[in-house]
Structures are given as C-alpha cells and as structure tokens.
PDB file of C-alpha atoms in Angstrom:
ATOM      1  CA  ASP A  28       2.694  17.520   0.224  1.00 69.00           C
ATOM      2  CA  GLN A  29       4.630  14.311  -0.398  1.00 82.00           C
ATOM      3  CA  GLN A  30       5.442  13.043   3.094  1.00 94.00           C
ATOM      4  CA  VAL A  31       7.172   9.887   1.812  1.00 97.00           C
ATOM      5  CA  LYS A  32       9.548  10.206  -1.123  1.00 96.00           C
ATOM      6  CA  GLN A  33      11.350   7.713  -3.282  1.00 97.00           C
ATOM      7  CA  ASN A  34      13.579   9.853  -5.454  1.00 93.00           C
ATOM      8  CA  SER A  35      14.852   7.080  -7.729  1.00 95.00           C
ATOM      9  CA  PRO A  36      12.149   5.948 -10.133  1.00 95.00           C
ATOM     10  CA  SER A  37      14.302   3.055 -11.346  1.00 97.00           C
ATOM     11  CA  LEU A  38      17.336   0.977 -10.404  1.00 97.00           C
ATOM     12  CA  SER A  39      19.210  -1.655 -12.380  1.00 98.00           C
ATOM     13  CA  VAL A  40      21.432  -4.224 -10.633  1.00 98.00           C
ATOM     14  CA  GLN A  41      23.281  -7.334 -11.725  1.00 97.00           C
ATOM     15  CA  GLU A  42      22.212 -10.700 -10.367  1.00 97.00           C
ATOM     16  CA  GLY A  43      24.108 -11.588  -7.198  1.00 97.00           C
ATOM     17  CA  ARG A  44      24.963  -7.985  -6.338  1.00 98.00           C
ATOM     18  CA  ILE A  45      23.368  -5.800  -3.668  1.00 98.00           C
ATOM     19  CA  SER A  46      20.268  -3.726  -4.411  1.00 98.00           C
ATOM     20  CA  ILE A  47      19.801  -0.621  -2.277  1.00 98.00           C
ATOM     21  CA  LEU A  48      16.472   1.171  -2.440  1.00 98.00           C
ATOM     22  CA  ASN A  49      16.095   4.493  -0.651  1.00 98.00           C
ATOM     23  CA  CYS A  50      13.217   6.365   0.933  1.00 98.00           C
ATOM     24  CA  ASP A  51      12.972   9.732   2.681  1.00 98.00           C
ATOM     25  CA  TYR A  52      10.157  11.050   4.855  1.00 97.00           C
ATOM     26  CA  THR A  53       9.239  14.387   6.337  1.00 96.00           C
ATOM     27  CA  ASN A  54       6.730  13.577   9.097  1.00 93.00           C
ATOM     28  CA  SER A  55       8.537  12.878  12.372  1.00 92.00           C
ATOM     29  CA  MET A  56       5.308  11.408  13.779  1.00 91.00           C
ATOM     30  CA  PHE A  57       5.640   8.237  11.698  1.00 93.00           C
ATOM     31  CA  ASP A  58       6.333   5.385  14.084  1.00 88.00           C
ATOM     32  CA  TYR A  59       6.687   2.466  11.722  1.00 94.00           C
ATOM     33  CA  PHE A  60       7.793   1.854   8.172  1.00 96.00           C
ATOM     34  CA  LEU A  61       7.196  -0.930   5.679  1.00 96.00           C
ATOM     35  CA  TRP A  62       8.433  -2.056   2.295  1.00 98.00           C
ATOM     36  CA  TYR A  63       6.117  -3.636  -0.243  1.00 98.00           C
ATOM     37  CA  LYS A  64       6.931  -5.282  -3.569  1.00 97.00           C
ATOM     38  CA  LYS A  65       4.509  -5.070  -6.476  1.00 96.00           C
ATOM     39  CA  TYR A  66       4.404  -7.082  -9.680  1.00 93.00           C
ATOM     40  CA  PRO A  67       2.240  -5.922 -12.595  1.00 89.00           C
ATOM     41  CA  ALA A  68      -1.433  -6.922 -12.258  1.00 83.00           C
ATOM     42  CA  GLU A  69      -0.969  -7.876  -8.596  1.00 89.00           C
ATOM     43  CA  GLY A  70      -1.477  -6.074  -5.317  1.00 93.00           C
ATOM     44  CA  PRO A  71       1.477  -4.966  -3.179  1.00 95.00           C
ATOM     45  CA  THR A  72       3.111  -7.809  -1.229  1.00 96.00           C
ATOM     46  CA  PHE A  73       4.480  -7.078   2.244  1.00 95.00           C
ATOM     47  CA  LEU A  74       8.247  -7.594   2.519  1.00 97.00           C
ATOM     48  CA  ILE A  75       9.582  -6.218   5.771  1.00 97.00           C
ATOM     49  CA  SER A  76       8.861  -3.568   8.375  1.00 95.00           C
ATOM     50  CA  ILE A  77      10.689  -1.614  11.039  1.00 96.00           C
ATOM     51  CA  SER A  78       9.560   0.229  14.126  1.00 94.00           C
ATOM     52  CA  SER A  79      10.842   3.749  14.709  1.00 93.00           C
ATOM     53  CA  ILE A  80      12.536   2.586  17.899  1.00 94.00           C
ATOM     54  CA  LYS A  81      14.878   0.341  15.928  1.00 96.00           C
ATOM     55  CA  ASP A  82      17.557   1.113  13.383  1.00 96.00           C
ATOM     56  CA  LYS A  83      17.774  -2.235  11.622  1.00 97.00           C
ATOM     57  CA  ASN A  84      15.577  -5.213  10.842  1.00 97.00           C
ATOM     58  CA  GLU A  85      16.648  -8.257   8.889  1.00 97.00           C
ATOM     59  CA  ASP A  86      14.689 -11.054   7.231  1.00 97.00           C
ATOM     60  CA  GLY A  87      16.650 -13.396   5.024  1.00 97.00           C
ATOM     61  CA  ARG A  88      17.997 -11.527   2.023  1.00 98.00           C
ATOM     62  CA  PHE A  89      16.166  -8.347   3.020  1.00 98.00           C
ATOM     63  CA  THR A  90      17.424  -5.771   5.519  1.00 98.00           C
ATOM     64  CA  VAL A  91      15.846  -2.415   6.294  1.00 98.00           C
ATOM     65  CA  PHE A  92      17.873   0.380   7.882  1.00 98.00           C
ATOM     66  CA  LEU A  93      16.308   3.396   9.556  1.00 98.00           C
ATOM     67  CA  ASN A  94      18.121   6.690  10.242  1.00 97.00           C
ATOM     68  CA  LYS A  95      15.665   8.776  12.227  1.00 96.00           C
ATOM     69  CA  SER A  96      17.864  11.848  12.474  1.00 96.00           C
ATOM     70  CA  ALA A  97      18.109  11.965   8.687  1.00 97.00           C
ATOM     71  CA  LYS A  98      14.493  10.812   8.200  1.00 97.00           C
ATOM     72  CA  HIS A  99      15.796   8.198   5.811  1.00 97.00           C
ATOM     73  CA  LEU A 100      15.341   4.479   5.374  1.00 97.00           C
ATOM     74  CA  SER A 101      16.763   1.996   2.937  1.00 98.00           C
ATOM     75  CA  LEU A 102      16.070  -1.557   1.839  1.00 98.00           C
ATOM     76  CA  HIS A 103      19.031  -3.799   1.050  1.00 98.00           C
ATOM     77  CA  ILE A 104      18.564  -6.972  -0.966  1.00 98.00           C
ATOM     78  CA  VAL A 105      21.524  -9.339  -0.948  1.00 98.00           C
ATOM     79  CA  PRO A 106      22.060 -11.215  -3.175  1.00 98.00           C
ATOM     80  CA  SER A 107      19.708  -9.815  -5.791  1.00 98.00           C
ATOM     81  CA  GLN A 108      17.839 -12.336  -7.919  1.00 97.00           C
ATOM     82  CA  PRO A 109      15.964 -11.926 -11.229  1.00 96.00           C
ATOM     83  CA  GLY A 110      12.697 -12.670  -9.395  1.00 95.00           C
ATOM     84  CA  ASP A 111      13.269  -9.528  -7.327  1.00 97.00           C
ATOM     85  CA  SER A 112      12.506  -7.417 -10.406  1.00 97.00           C
ATOM     86  CA  ALA A 113       9.401  -5.443  -9.415  1.00 97.00           C
ATOM     87  CA  VAL A 114       8.263  -2.042  -8.169  1.00 97.00           C
ATOM     88  CA  TYR A 115       9.190  -1.434  -4.539  1.00 98.00           C
ATOM     89  CA  PHE A 116       7.104   0.908  -2.393  1.00 98.00           C
ATOM     90  CA  CYS A 117       8.140   2.447   0.873  1.00 98.00           C
ATOM     91  CA  ALA A 118       5.254   3.166   3.259  1.00 97.00           C
ATOM     92  CA  ALA A 119       4.981   4.833   6.644  1.00 96.00           C
ATOM     93  CA  GLY A 120       2.304   4.821   9.306  1.00 92.00           C
ATOM     94  CA  ILE A 121       1.251   6.136  12.684  1.00 86.00           C
ATOM     95  CA  LEU A 122      -0.226   3.623  15.110  1.00 79.00           C
ATOM     96  CA  THR A 123      -3.186   5.084  16.957  1.00 71.00           C
ATOM     97  CA  GLY A 124      -6.350   3.736  18.493  1.00 62.00           C
ATOM     98  CA  GLY A 125      -8.063   5.179  15.469  1.00 61.00           C
ATOM     99  CA  GLY A 126      -6.455   2.901  12.947  1.00 69.00           C
ATOM    100  CA  ASN A 127      -3.347   2.637  10.850  1.00 79.00           C
ATOM    101  CA  LYS A 128      -3.363   4.627   7.631  1.00 88.00           C
ATOM    102  CA  LEU A 129      -0.318   4.081   5.417  1.00 93.00           C
ATOM    103  CA  THR A 130       1.369   6.829   3.413  1.00 95.00           C
ATOM    104  CA  PHE A 131       3.225   5.517   0.363  1.00 97.00           C
ATOM    105  CA  GLY A 132       6.077   6.751  -1.775  1.00 97.00           C
ATOM    106  CA  THR A 133       5.839   6.714  -5.556  1.00 96.00           C
ATOM    107  CA  GLY A 134       7.858   3.521  -5.941  1.00 97.00           C
ATOM    108  CA  THR A 135      11.181   2.413  -7.419  1.00 98.00           C
ATOM    109  CA  GLN A 136      11.283  -0.007 -10.351  1.00 97.00           C
ATOM    110  CA  LEU A 137      14.041  -2.546  -9.661  1.00 98.00           C
ATOM    111  CA  LYS A 138      15.436  -4.557 -12.545  1.00 98.00           C
ATOM    112  CA  VAL A 139      17.813  -7.392 -11.746  1.00 98.00           C
ATOM    113  CA  GLU A 140      19.771  -8.383 -14.821  1.00 96.00           C
ATOM    114  CA  LEU A 141      21.442 -11.698 -15.520  1.00 90.00           C
TER     115      LEU A 141
ATOM    116  CA  GLU B  28      -5.567 -19.146   5.536  1.00 57.00           C
ATOM    117  CA  THR B  29      -7.130 -17.259   2.643  1.00 71.00           C
ATOM    118  CA  GLY B  30      -5.706 -13.949   1.510  1.00 90.00           C
ATOM    119  CA  VAL B  31      -7.461 -10.749   0.559  1.00 95.00           C
ATOM    120  CA  THR B  32      -9.679 -11.076  -2.497  1.00 96.00           C
ATOM    121  CA  GLN B  33     -11.307  -8.380  -4.616  1.00 97.00           C
ATOM    122  CA  SER B  34     -13.943  -8.310  -7.305  1.00 96.00           C
ATOM    123  CA  PRO B  35     -14.267  -7.546 -10.102  1.00 97.00           C
ATOM    124  CA  THR B  36     -10.712  -7.529 -11.502  1.00 96.00           C
ATOM    125  CA  HIS B  37     -11.538  -4.989 -14.220  1.00 96.00           C
ATOM    126  CA  LEU B  38     -14.399  -2.594 -14.775  1.00 96.00           C
ATOM    127  CA  ILE B  39     -15.313  -0.011 -17.402  1.00 98.00           C
ATOM    128  CA  LYS B  40     -17.795   2.745 -16.590  1.00 98.00           C
ATOM    129  CA  THR B  41     -18.806   6.035 -18.127  1.00 98.00           C
ATOM    130  CA  ARG B  42     -18.617   9.449 -16.523  1.00 98.00           C
ATOM    131  CA  GLY B  43     -21.476  10.126 -14.106  1.00 98.00           C
ATOM    132  CA  GLN B  44     -22.168   6.476 -13.361  1.00 98.00           C
ATOM    133  CA  GLN B  45     -21.853   4.779  -9.986  1.00 98.00           C
ATOM    134  CA  VAL B  46     -19.639   1.796  -9.148  1.00 98.00           C
ATOM    135  CA  THR B  47     -19.357  -0.717  -6.302  1.00 98.00           C
ATOM    136  CA  LEU B  48     -16.147  -2.622  -5.649  1.00 98.00           C
ATOM    137  CA  ARG B  49     -15.947  -5.566  -3.252  1.00 98.00           C
ATOM    138  CA  CYS B  50     -13.322  -6.970  -0.932  1.00 97.00           C
ATOM    139  CA  SER B  51     -13.028  -9.999   1.340  1.00 95.00           C
ATOM    140  CA  SER B  52     -10.564  -9.592   4.163  1.00 92.00           C
ATOM    141  CA  GLN B  53      -7.883 -12.058   5.126  1.00 88.00           C
ATOM    142  CA  SER B  54      -9.185 -14.578   7.636  1.00 85.00           C
ATOM    143  CA  GLY B  55      -9.128 -13.202  11.188  1.00 85.00           C
ATOM    144  CA  HIS B  56      -8.576  -9.568  10.178  1.00 88.00           C
ATOM    145  CA  ASN B  57     -11.061  -7.027  11.546  1.00 88.00           C
ATOM    146  CA  THR B  58      -9.917  -3.868   9.770  1.00 91.00           C
ATOM    147  CA  VAL B  59     -10.143  -3.027   6.090  1.00 93.00           C
ATOM    148  CA  SER B  60      -8.591  -0.106   4.252  1.00 94.00           C
ATOM    149  CA  TRP B  61      -9.103   1.123   0.707  1.00 97.00           C
ATOM    150  CA  TYR B  62      -6.476   2.800  -1.449  1.00 97.00           C
ATOM    151  CA  GLN B  63      -6.490   4.382  -4.907  1.00 98.00           C
ATOM    152  CA  GLN B  64      -3.398   3.953  -7.060  1.00 96.00           C
ATOM    153  CA  ALA B  65      -3.179   6.174 -10.118  1.00 94.00           C
ATOM    154  CA  LEU B  66      -0.738   5.327 -12.892  1.00 91.00           C
ATOM    155  CA  GLY B  67       2.865   5.986 -11.847  1.00 89.00           C
ATOM    156  CA  GLN B  68       1.906   6.857  -8.279  1.00 93.00           C
ATOM    157  CA  GLY B  69       1.902   5.117  -4.941  1.00 95.00           C
ATOM    158  CA  PRO B  70      -1.365   4.013  -3.330  1.00 96.00           C
ATOM    159  CA  GLN B  71      -3.343   6.859  -1.738  1.00 96.00           C
ATOM    160  CA  PHE B  72      -5.388   6.164   1.404  1.00 95.00           C
ATOM    161  CA  ILE B  73      -9.147   6.566   0.885  1.00 96.00           C
ATOM    162  CA  PHE B  74     -10.574   5.321   4.190  1.00 94.00           C
ATOM    163  CA  GLN B  75     -10.492   2.552   6.766  1.00 92.00           C
ATOM    164  CA  TYR B  76     -13.274   0.581   8.432  1.00 92.00           C
ATOM    165  CA  TYR B  77     -13.258  -1.137  11.807  1.00 89.00           C
ATOM    166  CA  ARG B  78     -16.277  -2.743  13.444  1.00 87.00           C
ATOM    167  CA  GLU B  79     -18.430  -1.589  10.534  1.00 90.00           C
ATOM    168  CA  GLU B  80     -17.647   2.090  11.103  1.00 91.00           C
ATOM    169  CA  GLU B  81     -15.379   4.477   9.237  1.00 90.00           C
ATOM    170  CA  ASN B  82     -12.154   4.762  11.214  1.00 87.00           C
ATOM    171  CA  GLY B  83     -10.120   7.343   9.350  1.00 88.00           C
ATOM    172  CA  ARG B  84     -10.411   9.023   5.965  1.00 91.00           C
ATOM    173  CA  GLY B  85      -7.976  10.442   3.457  1.00 92.00           C
ATOM    174  CA  ASN B  86      -8.386  13.441   1.192  1.00 93.00           C
ATOM    175  CA  PHE B  87     -11.245  12.054  -0.924  1.00 96.00           C
ATOM    176  CA  PRO B  88     -14.672  13.660  -1.515  1.00 97.00           C
ATOM    177  CA  PRO B  89     -17.892  12.304   0.029  1.00 96.00           C
ATOM    178  CA  ARG B  90     -18.868  10.613  -3.240  1.00 98.00           C
ATOM    179  CA  PHE B  91     -16.381   7.943  -2.140  1.00 98.00           C
ATOM    180  CA  SER B  92     -18.137   5.890   0.517  1.00 97.00           C
ATOM    181  CA  GLY B  93     -17.819   2.452   1.996  1.00 96.00           C
ATOM    182  CA  LEU B  94     -19.319  -0.302   4.044  1.00 96.00           C
ATOM    183  CA  GLN B  95     -17.927  -3.058   6.215  1.00 94.00           C
ATOM    184  CA  PHE B  96     -20.076  -6.087   6.979  1.00 93.00           C
ATOM    185  CA  PRO B  97     -20.170  -8.310  10.087  1.00 90.00           C
ATOM    186  CA  ASN B  98     -18.053 -10.912   8.303  1.00 87.00           C
ATOM    187  CA  TYR B  99     -15.436  -8.152   7.721  1.00 84.00           C
ATOM    188  CA  SER B 100     -15.988  -8.037   3.977  1.00 92.00           C
ATOM    189  CA  SER B 101     -16.227  -4.546   2.545  1.00 96.00           C
ATOM    190  CA  GLU B 102     -17.502  -2.418  -0.307  1.00 97.00           C
ATOM    191  CA  LEU B 103     -16.203   0.774  -1.857  1.00 98.00           C
ATOM    192  CA  ASN B 104     -18.847   2.879  -3.618  1.00 98.00           C
ATOM    193  CA  VAL B 105     -18.054   5.772  -5.908  1.00 98.00           C
ATOM    194  CA  ASN B 106     -20.862   8.004  -7.165  1.00 97.00           C
ATOM    195  CA  ALA B 107     -20.842  10.458 -10.063  1.00 98.00           C
ATOM    196  CA  LEU B 108     -17.719   8.959 -11.600  1.00 98.00           C
ATOM    197  CA  GLU B 109     -15.164  11.329 -13.090  1.00 98.00           C
ATOM    198  CA  LEU B 110     -12.442  10.597 -15.616  1.00 97.00           C
ATOM    199  CA  ASP B 111      -9.782  11.067 -12.922  1.00 97.00           C
ATOM    200  CA  ASP B 112     -11.305   8.200 -10.931  1.00 98.00           C
ATOM    201  CA  SER B 113      -9.671   5.819 -13.405  1.00 97.00           C
ATOM    202  CA  ALA B 114      -7.167   3.934 -11.267  1.00 97.00           C
ATOM    203  CA  LEU B 115      -6.322   0.686  -9.522  1.00 97.00           C
ATOM    204  CA  TYR B 116      -8.368   0.330  -6.325  1.00 98.00           C
ATOM    205  CA  LEU B 117      -6.698  -1.705  -3.622  1.00 98.00           C
ATOM    206  CA  CYS B 118      -8.208  -3.216  -0.530  1.00 97.00           C
ATOM    207  CA  ALA B 119      -6.019  -4.134   2.446  1.00 95.00           C
ATOM    208  CA  SER B 120      -6.877  -5.955   5.638  1.00 93.00           C
ATOM    209  CA  SER B 121      -5.174  -5.926   9.011  1.00 89.00           C
ATOM    210  CA  LEU B 122      -5.726  -6.252  12.721  1.00 83.00           C
ATOM    211  CA  VAL B 123      -6.478  -2.920  14.343  1.00 71.00           C
ATOM    212  CA  SER B 124      -3.405  -1.447  16.061  1.00 64.00           C
ATOM    213  CA  ARG B 125      -1.122  -3.799  14.147  1.00 74.00           C
ATOM    214  CA  GLU B 126       1.289  -2.413  11.606  1.00 76.00           C
ATOM    215  CA  THR B 127       1.060  -4.636   8.586  1.00 89.00           C
ATOM    216  CA  GLN B 128      -1.680  -4.361   6.007  1.00 92.00           C
ATOM    217  CA  TYR B 129      -2.113  -7.161   3.491  1.00 94.00           C
ATOM    218  CA  PHE B 130      -3.330  -6.187   0.061  1.00 96.00           C
ATOM    219  CA  GLY B 131      -5.627  -7.794  -2.461  1.00 96.00           C
ATOM    220  CA  PRO B 132      -4.888  -7.884  -6.194  1.00 96.00           C
ATOM    221  CA  GLY B 133      -6.926  -4.767  -6.874  1.00 97.00           C
ATOM    222  CA  THR B 134      -9.736  -3.719  -9.198  1.00 97.00           C
ATOM    223  CA  ARG B 135      -8.735  -1.708 -12.234  1.00 97.00           C
ATOM    224  CA  LEU B 136     -11.419   0.888 -13.010  1.00 98.00           C
ATOM    225  CA  LEU B 137     -11.544   2.751 -16.288  1.00 97.00           C
ATOM    226  CA  VAL B 138     -13.914   5.711 -16.587  1.00 98.00           C
ATOM    227  CA  LEU B 139     -14.693   6.823 -20.134  1.00 97.00           C
TER     228      LEU B 139
END
C-alpha cells in the first residue's frame, strides 16, 4: 500500500521557469510533510517542510503548498536553476512520543535545461 | 557542526553472509533511523533507535537488527543476506519529536 505517491517519474523545465513537483497521500493521520533532494551517490538533503496545520511554507526559491482536503502537496521552485537537477522525494510523517518514521514517495527526477 | 556519516560507502557480500553497517549521528541528535532504498524506489523505513532502544520498526524481518550506542552512533546488522537485500542503506539522525531527519550519504550493499 503506497501511502505517499509521486505520479510523475520525471519532469523537464527550462532554466528560469517554475518547476512544480506533485505528491499525493492517502493517510489522513500524517501531520507533517517534507521534501528532500537527492543527487546520485549522495544521501537525501532536506529542503523544506510543512505542518498539516498550515497550507503554505516558503523558503527562498522553494515553496510548499498543502491541500489537506485533496490530500495533495506540491513543491514550487522559482526560478529553476541547472543545479536543481536531481531526484526530489516527498515524505510524510506522524509525530508521536514513539518517534518519527518517514514514509517516502518514489521520487521525481527533475531536469533543468539551459 | 558535523553531519551524518556512514561507513563503508560500498560493500559486496555473498548470499547467506552477515553484514554490519555503521552510522555517526549529527552532533546533538539523539535519535537515529535506518532506511533501505532499492533501485528506483523511495527510502523504506527499517527502524529507529532512541536512548539505545528500538523505537519503531517498519516491515522488515528480524534478521535486520540494530544498535545505538551512548554516543548516539549506530549499527545496522543484517544476517543471512538475500539477493533482494542489495540496496542503498541510509542512516538519518534527528531530535526525538522533531520533524526533520538529516541523512548520511548511504552505504551501497551488493549481495551476490
């Protein structure tokens, strides 16, 4: 059962334009969401997160939007740069006293072209 | 502030063997989690350790076990290796009850 889904395996965008990466989830118990970026031969790098009580969080060029009723979140990158080319993972978690396990999507390969 | 480190970077084992992977948490972090990432997939949660005890486990068999030490470093042990255990193993550290986990570079395990 894939509780976090990234339905687009790849996305190609021109430099300077907006990149929009999408993620859907099925578990309404998730109370926070994160985006990670991964380059080959490296571990995932944390980008930005959002609590389920918010609908938007912004950090520089990166903005995450959360639509709880649709169980959908998206990551906007504006403007896109060639260095943004990587695999982007959406992850979701439930904060409890017993820890914070993350459930990941399968990733979207973003390619930013010159 | 040092980040999460893992060793070794690559490892080749044969089916039936045992393997130990190591992780040093980011400075100040008291919780460590291990994930398995198969090719083309997202990381899958194996387990988490807090205060040297297992604090949550994913859908992995008992031959996957771990340890956390007083200095918050950690080991992942896998017994009776199977071909399907070939994957990238990621360690992540965090503060308990905080959202963000910070990942190491991973250990790529190949089982032949």
